[in-house]
Each structure stands twice: as C-alpha cells, then as structure tokens.
PDB file of C-alpha atoms in Angstrom:
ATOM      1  CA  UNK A   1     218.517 190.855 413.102  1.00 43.00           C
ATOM      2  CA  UNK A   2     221.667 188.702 413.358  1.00 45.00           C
ATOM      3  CA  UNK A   3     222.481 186.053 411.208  1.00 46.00           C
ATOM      4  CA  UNK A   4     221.297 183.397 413.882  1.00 50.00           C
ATOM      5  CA  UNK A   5     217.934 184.921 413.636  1.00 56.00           C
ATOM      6  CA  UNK A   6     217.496 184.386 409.948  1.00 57.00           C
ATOM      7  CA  UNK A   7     214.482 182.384 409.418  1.00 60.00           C
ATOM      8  CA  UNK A   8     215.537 178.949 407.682  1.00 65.00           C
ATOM      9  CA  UNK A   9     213.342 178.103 404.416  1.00 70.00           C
ATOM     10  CA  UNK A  10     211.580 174.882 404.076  1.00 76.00           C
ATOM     11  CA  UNK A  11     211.651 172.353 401.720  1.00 84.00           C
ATOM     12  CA  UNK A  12     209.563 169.556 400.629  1.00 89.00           C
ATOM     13  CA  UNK A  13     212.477 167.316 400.444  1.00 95.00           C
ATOM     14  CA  UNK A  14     213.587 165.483 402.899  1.00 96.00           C
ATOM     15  CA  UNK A  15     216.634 163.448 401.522  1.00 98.00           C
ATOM     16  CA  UNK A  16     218.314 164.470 397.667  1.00 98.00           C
ATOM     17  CA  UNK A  17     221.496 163.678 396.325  1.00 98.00           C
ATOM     18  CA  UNK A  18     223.832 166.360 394.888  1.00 98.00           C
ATOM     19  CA  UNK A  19     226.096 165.675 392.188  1.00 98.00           C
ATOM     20  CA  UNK A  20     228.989 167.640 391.014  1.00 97.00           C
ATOM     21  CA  UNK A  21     231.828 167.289 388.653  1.00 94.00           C
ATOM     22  CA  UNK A  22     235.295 166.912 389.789  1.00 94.00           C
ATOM     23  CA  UNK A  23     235.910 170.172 387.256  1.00 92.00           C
ATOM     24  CA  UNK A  24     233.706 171.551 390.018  1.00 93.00           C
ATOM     25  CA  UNK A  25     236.266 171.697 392.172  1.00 94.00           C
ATOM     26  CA  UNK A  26     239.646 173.428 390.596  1.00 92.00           C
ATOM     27  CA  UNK A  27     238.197 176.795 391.216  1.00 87.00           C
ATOM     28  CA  UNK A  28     240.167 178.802 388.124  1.00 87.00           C
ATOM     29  CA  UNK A  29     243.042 175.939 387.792  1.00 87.00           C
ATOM     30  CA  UNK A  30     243.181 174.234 384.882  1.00 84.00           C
ATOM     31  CA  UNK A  31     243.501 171.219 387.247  1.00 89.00           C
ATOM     32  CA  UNK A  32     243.373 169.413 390.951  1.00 93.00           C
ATOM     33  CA  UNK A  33     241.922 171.041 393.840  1.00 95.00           C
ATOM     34  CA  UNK A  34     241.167 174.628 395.256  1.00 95.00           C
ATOM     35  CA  UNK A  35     240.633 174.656 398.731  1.00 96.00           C
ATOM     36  CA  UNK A  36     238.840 178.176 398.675  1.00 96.00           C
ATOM     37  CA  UNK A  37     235.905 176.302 396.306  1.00 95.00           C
ATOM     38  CA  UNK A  38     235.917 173.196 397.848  1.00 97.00           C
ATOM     39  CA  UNK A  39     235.143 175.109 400.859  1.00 97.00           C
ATOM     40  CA  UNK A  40     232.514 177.308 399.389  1.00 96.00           C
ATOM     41  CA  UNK A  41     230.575 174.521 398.083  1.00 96.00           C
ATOM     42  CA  UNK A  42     230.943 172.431 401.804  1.00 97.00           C
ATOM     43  CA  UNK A  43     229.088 175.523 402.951  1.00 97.00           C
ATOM     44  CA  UNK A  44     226.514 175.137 400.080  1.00 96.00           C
ATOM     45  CA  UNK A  45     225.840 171.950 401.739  1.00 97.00           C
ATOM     46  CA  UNK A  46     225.879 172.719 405.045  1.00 97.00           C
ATOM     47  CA  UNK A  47     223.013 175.888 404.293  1.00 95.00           C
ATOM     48  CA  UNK A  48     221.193 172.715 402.772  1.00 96.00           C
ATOM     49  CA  UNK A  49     221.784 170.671 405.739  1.00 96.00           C
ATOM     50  CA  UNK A  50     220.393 173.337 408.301  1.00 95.00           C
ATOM     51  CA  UNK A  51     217.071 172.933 406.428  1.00 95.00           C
ATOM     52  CA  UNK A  52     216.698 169.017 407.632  1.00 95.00           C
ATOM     53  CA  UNK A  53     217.499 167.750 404.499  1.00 97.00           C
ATOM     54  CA  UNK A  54     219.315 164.601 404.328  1.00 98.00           C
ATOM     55  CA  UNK A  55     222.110 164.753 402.274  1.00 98.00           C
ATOM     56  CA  UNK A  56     224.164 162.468 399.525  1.00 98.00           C
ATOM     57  CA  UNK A  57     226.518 163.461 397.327  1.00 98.00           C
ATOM     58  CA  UNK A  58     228.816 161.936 394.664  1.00 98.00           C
ATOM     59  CA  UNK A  59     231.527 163.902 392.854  1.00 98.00           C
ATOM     60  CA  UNK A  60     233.285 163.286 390.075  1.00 96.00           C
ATOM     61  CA  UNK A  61     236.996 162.689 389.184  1.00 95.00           C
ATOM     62  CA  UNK A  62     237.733 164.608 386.181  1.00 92.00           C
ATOM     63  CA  UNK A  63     239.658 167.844 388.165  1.00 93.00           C
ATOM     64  CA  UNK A  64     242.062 164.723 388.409  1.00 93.00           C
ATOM     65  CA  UNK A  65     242.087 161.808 386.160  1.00 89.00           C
ATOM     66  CA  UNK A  66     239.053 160.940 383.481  1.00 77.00           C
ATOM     67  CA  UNK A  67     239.012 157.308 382.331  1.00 70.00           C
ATOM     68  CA  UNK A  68     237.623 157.952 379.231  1.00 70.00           C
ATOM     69  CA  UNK A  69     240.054 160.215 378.418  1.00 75.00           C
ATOM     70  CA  UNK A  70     243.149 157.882 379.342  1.00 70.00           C
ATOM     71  CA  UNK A  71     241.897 155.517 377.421  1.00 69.00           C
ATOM     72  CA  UNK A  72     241.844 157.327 374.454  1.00 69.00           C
ATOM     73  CA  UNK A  73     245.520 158.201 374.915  1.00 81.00           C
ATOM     74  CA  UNK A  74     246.393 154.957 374.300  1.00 83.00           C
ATOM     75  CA  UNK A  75     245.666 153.301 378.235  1.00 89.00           C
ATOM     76  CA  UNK A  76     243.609 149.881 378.775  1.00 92.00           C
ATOM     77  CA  UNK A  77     240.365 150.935 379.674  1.00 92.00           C
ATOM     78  CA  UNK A  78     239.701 148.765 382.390  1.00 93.00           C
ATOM     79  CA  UNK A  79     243.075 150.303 383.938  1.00 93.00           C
ATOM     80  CA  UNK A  80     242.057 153.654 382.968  1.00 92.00           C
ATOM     81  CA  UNK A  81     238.382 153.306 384.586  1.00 94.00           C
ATOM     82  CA  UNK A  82     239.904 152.616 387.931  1.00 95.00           C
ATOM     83  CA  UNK A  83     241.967 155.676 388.002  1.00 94.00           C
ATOM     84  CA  UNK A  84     239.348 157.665 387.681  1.00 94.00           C
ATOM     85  CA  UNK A  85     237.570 155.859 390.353  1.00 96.00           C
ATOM     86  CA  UNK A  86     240.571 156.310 392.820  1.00 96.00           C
ATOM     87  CA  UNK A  87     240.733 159.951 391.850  1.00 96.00           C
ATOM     88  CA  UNK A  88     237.435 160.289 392.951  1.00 97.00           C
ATOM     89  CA  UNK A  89     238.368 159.092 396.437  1.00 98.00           C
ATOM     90  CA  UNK A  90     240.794 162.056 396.618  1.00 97.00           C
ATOM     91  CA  UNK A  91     237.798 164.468 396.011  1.00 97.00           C
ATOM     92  CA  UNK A  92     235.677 162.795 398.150  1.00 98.00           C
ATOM     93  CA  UNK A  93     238.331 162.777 401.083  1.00 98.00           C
ATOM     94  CA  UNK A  94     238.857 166.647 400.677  1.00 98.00           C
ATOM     95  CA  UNK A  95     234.745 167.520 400.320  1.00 98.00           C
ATOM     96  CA  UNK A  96     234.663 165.596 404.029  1.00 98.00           C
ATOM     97  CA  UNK A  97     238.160 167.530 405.512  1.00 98.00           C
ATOM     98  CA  UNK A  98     235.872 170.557 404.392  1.00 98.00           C
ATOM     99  CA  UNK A  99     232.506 169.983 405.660  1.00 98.00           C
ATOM    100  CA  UNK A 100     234.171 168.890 409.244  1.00 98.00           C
ATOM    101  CA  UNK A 101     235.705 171.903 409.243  1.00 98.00           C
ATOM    102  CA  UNK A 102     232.540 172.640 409.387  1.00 98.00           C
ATOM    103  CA  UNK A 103     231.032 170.779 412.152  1.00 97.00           C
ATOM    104  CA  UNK A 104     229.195 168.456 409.806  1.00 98.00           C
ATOM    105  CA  UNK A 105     229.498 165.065 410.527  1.00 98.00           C
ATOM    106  CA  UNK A 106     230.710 162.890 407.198  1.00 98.00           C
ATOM    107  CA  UNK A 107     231.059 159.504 405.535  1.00 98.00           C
ATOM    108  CA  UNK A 108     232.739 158.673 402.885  1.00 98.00           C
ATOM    109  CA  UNK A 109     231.785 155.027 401.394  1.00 98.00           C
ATOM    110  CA  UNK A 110     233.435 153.504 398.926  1.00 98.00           C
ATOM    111  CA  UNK A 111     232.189 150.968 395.928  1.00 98.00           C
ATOM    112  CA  UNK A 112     236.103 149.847 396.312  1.00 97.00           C
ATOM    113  CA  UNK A 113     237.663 148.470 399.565  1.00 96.00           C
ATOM    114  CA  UNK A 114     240.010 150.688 401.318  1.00 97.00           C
ATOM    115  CA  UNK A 115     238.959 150.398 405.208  1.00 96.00           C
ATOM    116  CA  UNK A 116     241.791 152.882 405.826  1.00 96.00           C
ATOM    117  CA  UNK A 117     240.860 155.597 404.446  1.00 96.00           C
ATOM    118  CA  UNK A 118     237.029 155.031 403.448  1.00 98.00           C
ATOM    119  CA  UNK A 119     234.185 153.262 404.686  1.00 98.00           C
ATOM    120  CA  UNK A 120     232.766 149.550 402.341  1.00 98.00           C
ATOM    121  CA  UNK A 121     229.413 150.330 400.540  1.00 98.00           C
ATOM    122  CA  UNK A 122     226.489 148.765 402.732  1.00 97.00           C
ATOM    123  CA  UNK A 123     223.516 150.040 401.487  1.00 98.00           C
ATOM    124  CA  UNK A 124     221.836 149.755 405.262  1.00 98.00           C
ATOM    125  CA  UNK A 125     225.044 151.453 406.786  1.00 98.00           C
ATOM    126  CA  UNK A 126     224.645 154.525 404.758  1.00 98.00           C
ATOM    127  CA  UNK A 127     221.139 154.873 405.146  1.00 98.00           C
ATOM    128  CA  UNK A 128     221.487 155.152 408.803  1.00 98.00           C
ATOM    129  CA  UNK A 129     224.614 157.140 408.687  1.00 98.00           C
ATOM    130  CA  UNK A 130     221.173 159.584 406.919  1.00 98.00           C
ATOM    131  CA  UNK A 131     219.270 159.098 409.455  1.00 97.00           C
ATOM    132  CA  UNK A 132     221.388 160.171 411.867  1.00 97.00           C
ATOM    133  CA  UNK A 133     221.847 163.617 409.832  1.00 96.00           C
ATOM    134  CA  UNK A 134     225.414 162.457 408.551  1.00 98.00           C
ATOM    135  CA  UNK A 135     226.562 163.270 404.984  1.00 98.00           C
ATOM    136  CA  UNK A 136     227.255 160.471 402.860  1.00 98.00           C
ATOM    137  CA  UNK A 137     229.889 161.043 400.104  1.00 98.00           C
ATOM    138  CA  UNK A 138     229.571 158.000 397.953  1.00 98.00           C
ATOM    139  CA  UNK A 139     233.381 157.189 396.136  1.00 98.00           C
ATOM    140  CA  UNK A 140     234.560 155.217 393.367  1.00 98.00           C
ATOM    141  CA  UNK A 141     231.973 155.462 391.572  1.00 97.00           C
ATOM    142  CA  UNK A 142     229.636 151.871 391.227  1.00 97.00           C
ATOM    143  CA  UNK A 143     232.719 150.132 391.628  1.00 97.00           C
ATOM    144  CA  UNK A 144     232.900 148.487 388.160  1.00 96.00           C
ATOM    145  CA  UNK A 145     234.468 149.918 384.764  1.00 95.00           C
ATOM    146  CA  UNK A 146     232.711 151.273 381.492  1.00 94.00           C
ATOM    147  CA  UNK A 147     230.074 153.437 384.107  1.00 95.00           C
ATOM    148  CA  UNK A 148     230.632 157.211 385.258  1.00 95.00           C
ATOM    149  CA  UNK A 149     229.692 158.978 388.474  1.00 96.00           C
ATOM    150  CA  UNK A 150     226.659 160.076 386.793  1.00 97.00           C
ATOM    151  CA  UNK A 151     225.764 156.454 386.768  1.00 97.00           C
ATOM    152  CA  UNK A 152     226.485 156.069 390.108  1.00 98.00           C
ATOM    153  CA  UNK A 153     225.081 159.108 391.634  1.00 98.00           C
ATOM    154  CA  UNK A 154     221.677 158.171 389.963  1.00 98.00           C
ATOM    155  CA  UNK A 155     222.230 154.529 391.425  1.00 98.00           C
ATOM    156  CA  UNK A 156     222.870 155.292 394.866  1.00 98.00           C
ATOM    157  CA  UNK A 157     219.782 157.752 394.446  1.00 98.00           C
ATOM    158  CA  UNK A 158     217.793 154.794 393.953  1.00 98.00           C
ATOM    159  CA  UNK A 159     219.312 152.575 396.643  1.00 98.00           C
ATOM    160  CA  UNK A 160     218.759 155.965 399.075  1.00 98.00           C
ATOM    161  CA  UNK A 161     215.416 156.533 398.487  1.00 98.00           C
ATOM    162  CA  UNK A 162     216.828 159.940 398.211  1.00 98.00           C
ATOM    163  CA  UNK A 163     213.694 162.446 396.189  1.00 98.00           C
ATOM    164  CA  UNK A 164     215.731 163.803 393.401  1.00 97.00           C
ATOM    165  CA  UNK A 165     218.981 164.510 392.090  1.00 98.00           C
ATOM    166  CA  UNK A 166     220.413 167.700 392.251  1.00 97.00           C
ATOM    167  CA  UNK A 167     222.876 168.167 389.596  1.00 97.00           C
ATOM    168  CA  UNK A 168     225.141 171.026 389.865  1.00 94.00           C
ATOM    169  CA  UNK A 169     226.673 172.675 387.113  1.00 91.00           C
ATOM    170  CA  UNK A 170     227.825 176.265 385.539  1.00 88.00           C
ATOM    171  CA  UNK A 171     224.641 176.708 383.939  1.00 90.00           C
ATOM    172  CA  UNK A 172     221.310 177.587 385.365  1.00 92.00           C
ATOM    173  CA  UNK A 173     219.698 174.896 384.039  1.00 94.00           C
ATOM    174  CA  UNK A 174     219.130 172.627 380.371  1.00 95.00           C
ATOM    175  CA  UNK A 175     219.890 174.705 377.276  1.00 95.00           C
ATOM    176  CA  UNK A 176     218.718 173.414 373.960  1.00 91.00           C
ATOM    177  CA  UNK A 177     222.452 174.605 372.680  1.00 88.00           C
ATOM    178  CA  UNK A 178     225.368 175.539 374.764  1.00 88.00           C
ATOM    179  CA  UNK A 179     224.627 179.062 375.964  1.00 89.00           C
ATOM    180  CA  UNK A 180     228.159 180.098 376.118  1.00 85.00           C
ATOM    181  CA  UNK A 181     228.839 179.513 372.178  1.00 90.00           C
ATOM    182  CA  UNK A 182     225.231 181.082 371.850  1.00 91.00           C
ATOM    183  CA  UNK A 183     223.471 184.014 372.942  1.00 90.00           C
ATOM    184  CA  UNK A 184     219.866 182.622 371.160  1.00 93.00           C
ATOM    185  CA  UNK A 185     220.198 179.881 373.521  1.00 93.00           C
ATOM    186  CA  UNK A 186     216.892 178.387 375.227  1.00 94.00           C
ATOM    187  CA  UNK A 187     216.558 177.630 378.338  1.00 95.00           C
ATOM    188  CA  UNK A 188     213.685 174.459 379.488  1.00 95.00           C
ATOM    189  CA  UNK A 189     211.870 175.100 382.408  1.00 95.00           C
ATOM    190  CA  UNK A 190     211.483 171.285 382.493  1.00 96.00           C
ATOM    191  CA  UNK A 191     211.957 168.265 380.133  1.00 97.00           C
ATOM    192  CA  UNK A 192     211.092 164.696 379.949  1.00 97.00           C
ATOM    193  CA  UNK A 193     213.575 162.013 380.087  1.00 97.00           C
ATOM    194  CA  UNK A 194     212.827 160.882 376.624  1.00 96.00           C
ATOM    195  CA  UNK A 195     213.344 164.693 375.452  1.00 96.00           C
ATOM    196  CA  UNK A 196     216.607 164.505 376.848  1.00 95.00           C
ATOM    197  CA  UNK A 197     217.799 161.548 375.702  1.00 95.00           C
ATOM    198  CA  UNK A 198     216.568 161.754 371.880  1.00 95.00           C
ATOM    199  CA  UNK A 199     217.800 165.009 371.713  1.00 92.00           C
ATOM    200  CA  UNK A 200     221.676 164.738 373.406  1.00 91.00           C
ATOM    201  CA  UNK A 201     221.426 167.441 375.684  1.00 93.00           C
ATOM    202  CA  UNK A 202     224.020 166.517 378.199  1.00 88.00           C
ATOM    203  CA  UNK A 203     222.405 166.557 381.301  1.00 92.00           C
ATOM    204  CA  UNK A 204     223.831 162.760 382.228  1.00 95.00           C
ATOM    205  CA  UNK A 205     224.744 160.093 380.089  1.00 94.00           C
ATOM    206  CA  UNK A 206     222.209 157.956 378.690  1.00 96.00           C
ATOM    207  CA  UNK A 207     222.749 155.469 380.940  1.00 96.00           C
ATOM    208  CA  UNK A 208     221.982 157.182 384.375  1.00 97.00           C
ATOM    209  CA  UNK A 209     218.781 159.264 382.444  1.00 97.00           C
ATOM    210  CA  UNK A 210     217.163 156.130 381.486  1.00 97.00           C
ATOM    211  CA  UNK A 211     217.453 154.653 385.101  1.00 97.00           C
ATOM    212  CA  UNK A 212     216.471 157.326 386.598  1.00 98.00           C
ATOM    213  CA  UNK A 213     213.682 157.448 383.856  1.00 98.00           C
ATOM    214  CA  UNK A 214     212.815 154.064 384.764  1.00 97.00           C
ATOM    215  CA  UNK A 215     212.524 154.758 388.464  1.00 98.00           C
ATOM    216  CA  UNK A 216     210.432 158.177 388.368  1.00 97.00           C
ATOM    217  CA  UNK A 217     213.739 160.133 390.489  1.00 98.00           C
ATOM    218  CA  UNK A 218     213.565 163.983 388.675  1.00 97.00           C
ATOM    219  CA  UNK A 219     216.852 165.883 388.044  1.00 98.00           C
ATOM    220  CA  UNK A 220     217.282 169.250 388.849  1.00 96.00           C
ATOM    221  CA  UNK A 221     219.609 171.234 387.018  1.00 96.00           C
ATOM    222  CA  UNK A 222     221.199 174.752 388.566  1.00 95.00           C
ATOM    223  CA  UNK A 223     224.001 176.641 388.913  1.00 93.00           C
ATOM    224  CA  UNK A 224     226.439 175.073 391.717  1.00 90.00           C
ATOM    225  CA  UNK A 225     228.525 179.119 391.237  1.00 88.00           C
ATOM    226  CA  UNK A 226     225.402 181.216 392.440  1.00 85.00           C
ATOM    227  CA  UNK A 227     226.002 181.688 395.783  1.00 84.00           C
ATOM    228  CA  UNK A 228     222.750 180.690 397.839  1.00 87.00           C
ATOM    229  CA  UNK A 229     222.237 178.436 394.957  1.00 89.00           C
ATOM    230  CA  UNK A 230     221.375 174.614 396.325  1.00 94.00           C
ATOM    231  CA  UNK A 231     219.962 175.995 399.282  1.00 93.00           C
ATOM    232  CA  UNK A 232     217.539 178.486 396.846  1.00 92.00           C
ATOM    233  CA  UNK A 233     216.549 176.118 394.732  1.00 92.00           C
ATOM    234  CA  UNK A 234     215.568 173.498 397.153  1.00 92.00           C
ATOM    235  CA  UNK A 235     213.410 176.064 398.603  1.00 88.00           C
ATOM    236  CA  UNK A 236     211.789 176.582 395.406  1.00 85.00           C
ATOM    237  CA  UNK A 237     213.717 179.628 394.297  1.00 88.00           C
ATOM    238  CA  UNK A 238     216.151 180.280 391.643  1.00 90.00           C
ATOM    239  CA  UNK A 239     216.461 179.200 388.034  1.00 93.00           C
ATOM    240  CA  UNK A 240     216.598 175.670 387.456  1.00 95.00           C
ATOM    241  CA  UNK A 241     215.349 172.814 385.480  1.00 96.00           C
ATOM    242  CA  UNK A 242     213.438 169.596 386.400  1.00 96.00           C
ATOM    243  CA  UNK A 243     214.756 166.577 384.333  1.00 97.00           C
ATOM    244  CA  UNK A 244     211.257 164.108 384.663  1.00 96.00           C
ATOM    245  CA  UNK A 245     208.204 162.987 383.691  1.00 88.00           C
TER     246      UNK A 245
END
C-alpha cells in the first residue's frame, strides 16, 4: 500500500489550538532557529491538518528574546515585554515559510500592527481564514505587557471557539516532579485546573489555567519530539494528559 493509500484517522475535534515554546524551535542550539525542526514540526501540523482539523497555533519567543528574563537583567519591563513579543513575530514568520513549503495555506495575525509583514488581529478575519482550512499563527502575543504566549494562546482559544489546547512540550504529559531530575516521577493521566494551579505544576501560568478554567477549554499535554505525536494524540493515541474539569 503506498503512502497515499494510508487510511487517515479521525478525530472528534474539529478546530484546537497548538501551542509551543519558542525553545521548541532551536533543535540542539542553545539558541534561534533550526530549520530542520521547524520543518519537522510544520509537518506535524500538516498530518493534523489532513485530518480536517482546523488549526491555530501560537508560539513562543524564548529561542529568541524572553521578557521576563530582560527584565531581570536590569531592562524596563514594559520595553522588555515587547521584545519578546516582536521575537515572536520572527517565529511565527518562519513556522508559515515552513508550512507553505508545504502547500498549506497560512496567516500570520498579529496583536501588534505591522501590515507589512503580518496581518491586524480581527477576531472575524481569522475565524474565516479557519473556515477556509487556513492556518492561523497568532503573533505578539495579546498585544499588551506583563502577559505570556501562554496567556494568549489560551485567549485566542476562547475567541476561536477552538475545542482544546494542545500544548506541546518534551514531556509526555504532567509530572508531579520533573521527570528528568527524577526517575520516581508520576505521571497524571488527567488533572483538574484547581490541581494544577494549587500545586505549581507548570503546565501554563496561572493566569492562562484559570481562564481556561473559567471557560471549560481542556489542555492536553504531549510530547511535540515523538514523531506522529499531535497527529496520535488527536486521534486518541499516545501518552498525554488532559488539563480540565
């Protein structure tokens, strides 16, 4: 049977948003961006994309420039903040080179204006840019200091209508202790927002758990460096855990 022939799994979502860190992207560098993982991951998205699903993603800026951290090194936060937004753009400009490599027609929509090089955020623009089977990679974060990406992937989530979050990471899911310092380590197959929150496990910051808390949107947790692994786990395979209710 050729590859063509492969039978594509189902899903019982129909529009998610995926959200990776710009760490994500360096590949082994200690920093910026390796083309040879951006592109792998652009064809994690594109197995996803085959399915029907309606895609969103927000990455992170960290590979680049973290606020937080310039800020503690002495920079205005406010200043800082907005570096890290902009470096975001950069990510978000190379995901979309890579998935139109691919064939796979993408947005990217920024919370700050730069009509050259990035579409304005209108929330009824980028829903129909999903409708019409488009990827939307939302930049800059929410536009506004003192909030990360995680913020603003679970924000734009909510303004999508998009059925859960899909948060990639190098872990197969929520650990009760880091499971590369510990080989006891547990893994949850799923945990309330509360649980989550009381107990500082690092899934998001407290901010984006308690809106998605508020607004019933589950996180799933898995492994963005399994091959197969989005594509596996939105078909109800893999290892994972389910951030909810």
């Amino acid at each position: 049977m050729s590859s063509t022939d492969t039978p594509i799994p189902t899903t019982k979502f129909k529009r998610v948003m995926l959200k990776i860190s710009g760490e994500a992207l360096m590949g082994d560098q200690g920093f910026g961006l390796h083309p040879p993982t951006v592109e792998r991951i652009a064809r994690e998205v594109q197995t996803v994309q085959q399915m029907g699903v309606e895609i969103c993603m927000v990455i992170g800026g960290g590979n680049i420039f973290r606020g937080l951290q310039g800020s503690a090194q002495g920079m205005e936060r406010t200043t800082a903040d907005y570096m890290g937004m902009l470096a975001t753009v950069m990510n978000a400009l190379a995901m979309q080179s890579a998935l139109e490599e691919l064939g796979i027609h993408t947005r990217v929509i920024s919370a700050i204006t730069m009509n050259e090089v990035a579409e304005p955020y209108i929330r009824r623009r980028a829903v129909r840019h999903l409708e019409k089977k488009r990827v939307c990679i939302f930049a800059a974060g929410t536009g506004n200091p003192y909030f990360t990406t995680d913020t603003a992937a679970t924000l734009r989530a909510n303004e999508m209508a998009c059925e859960a979050i899909f948060k990639g990471t190098k872990v197969n899911g929520v650990y009760d202790k880091d499971p590369v310092k510990f080989a006891d380590a547990k893994r949850y197959e799923k945990v309330s927002y509360d649980e989550v929150l009381a107990g500082h496990l690092g899934v998001m910051d407290a901010s984006a758990i308690a809106l998605a808390r508020d607004n019933s949107l589950p996180i799933i947790v898995f492994s963005l460096d399994e091959p197969g692994g989005f594509r596996g786990i939105l078909s109800g395979q893999g290892t994972y855990t389910t951030v909810g209710d």
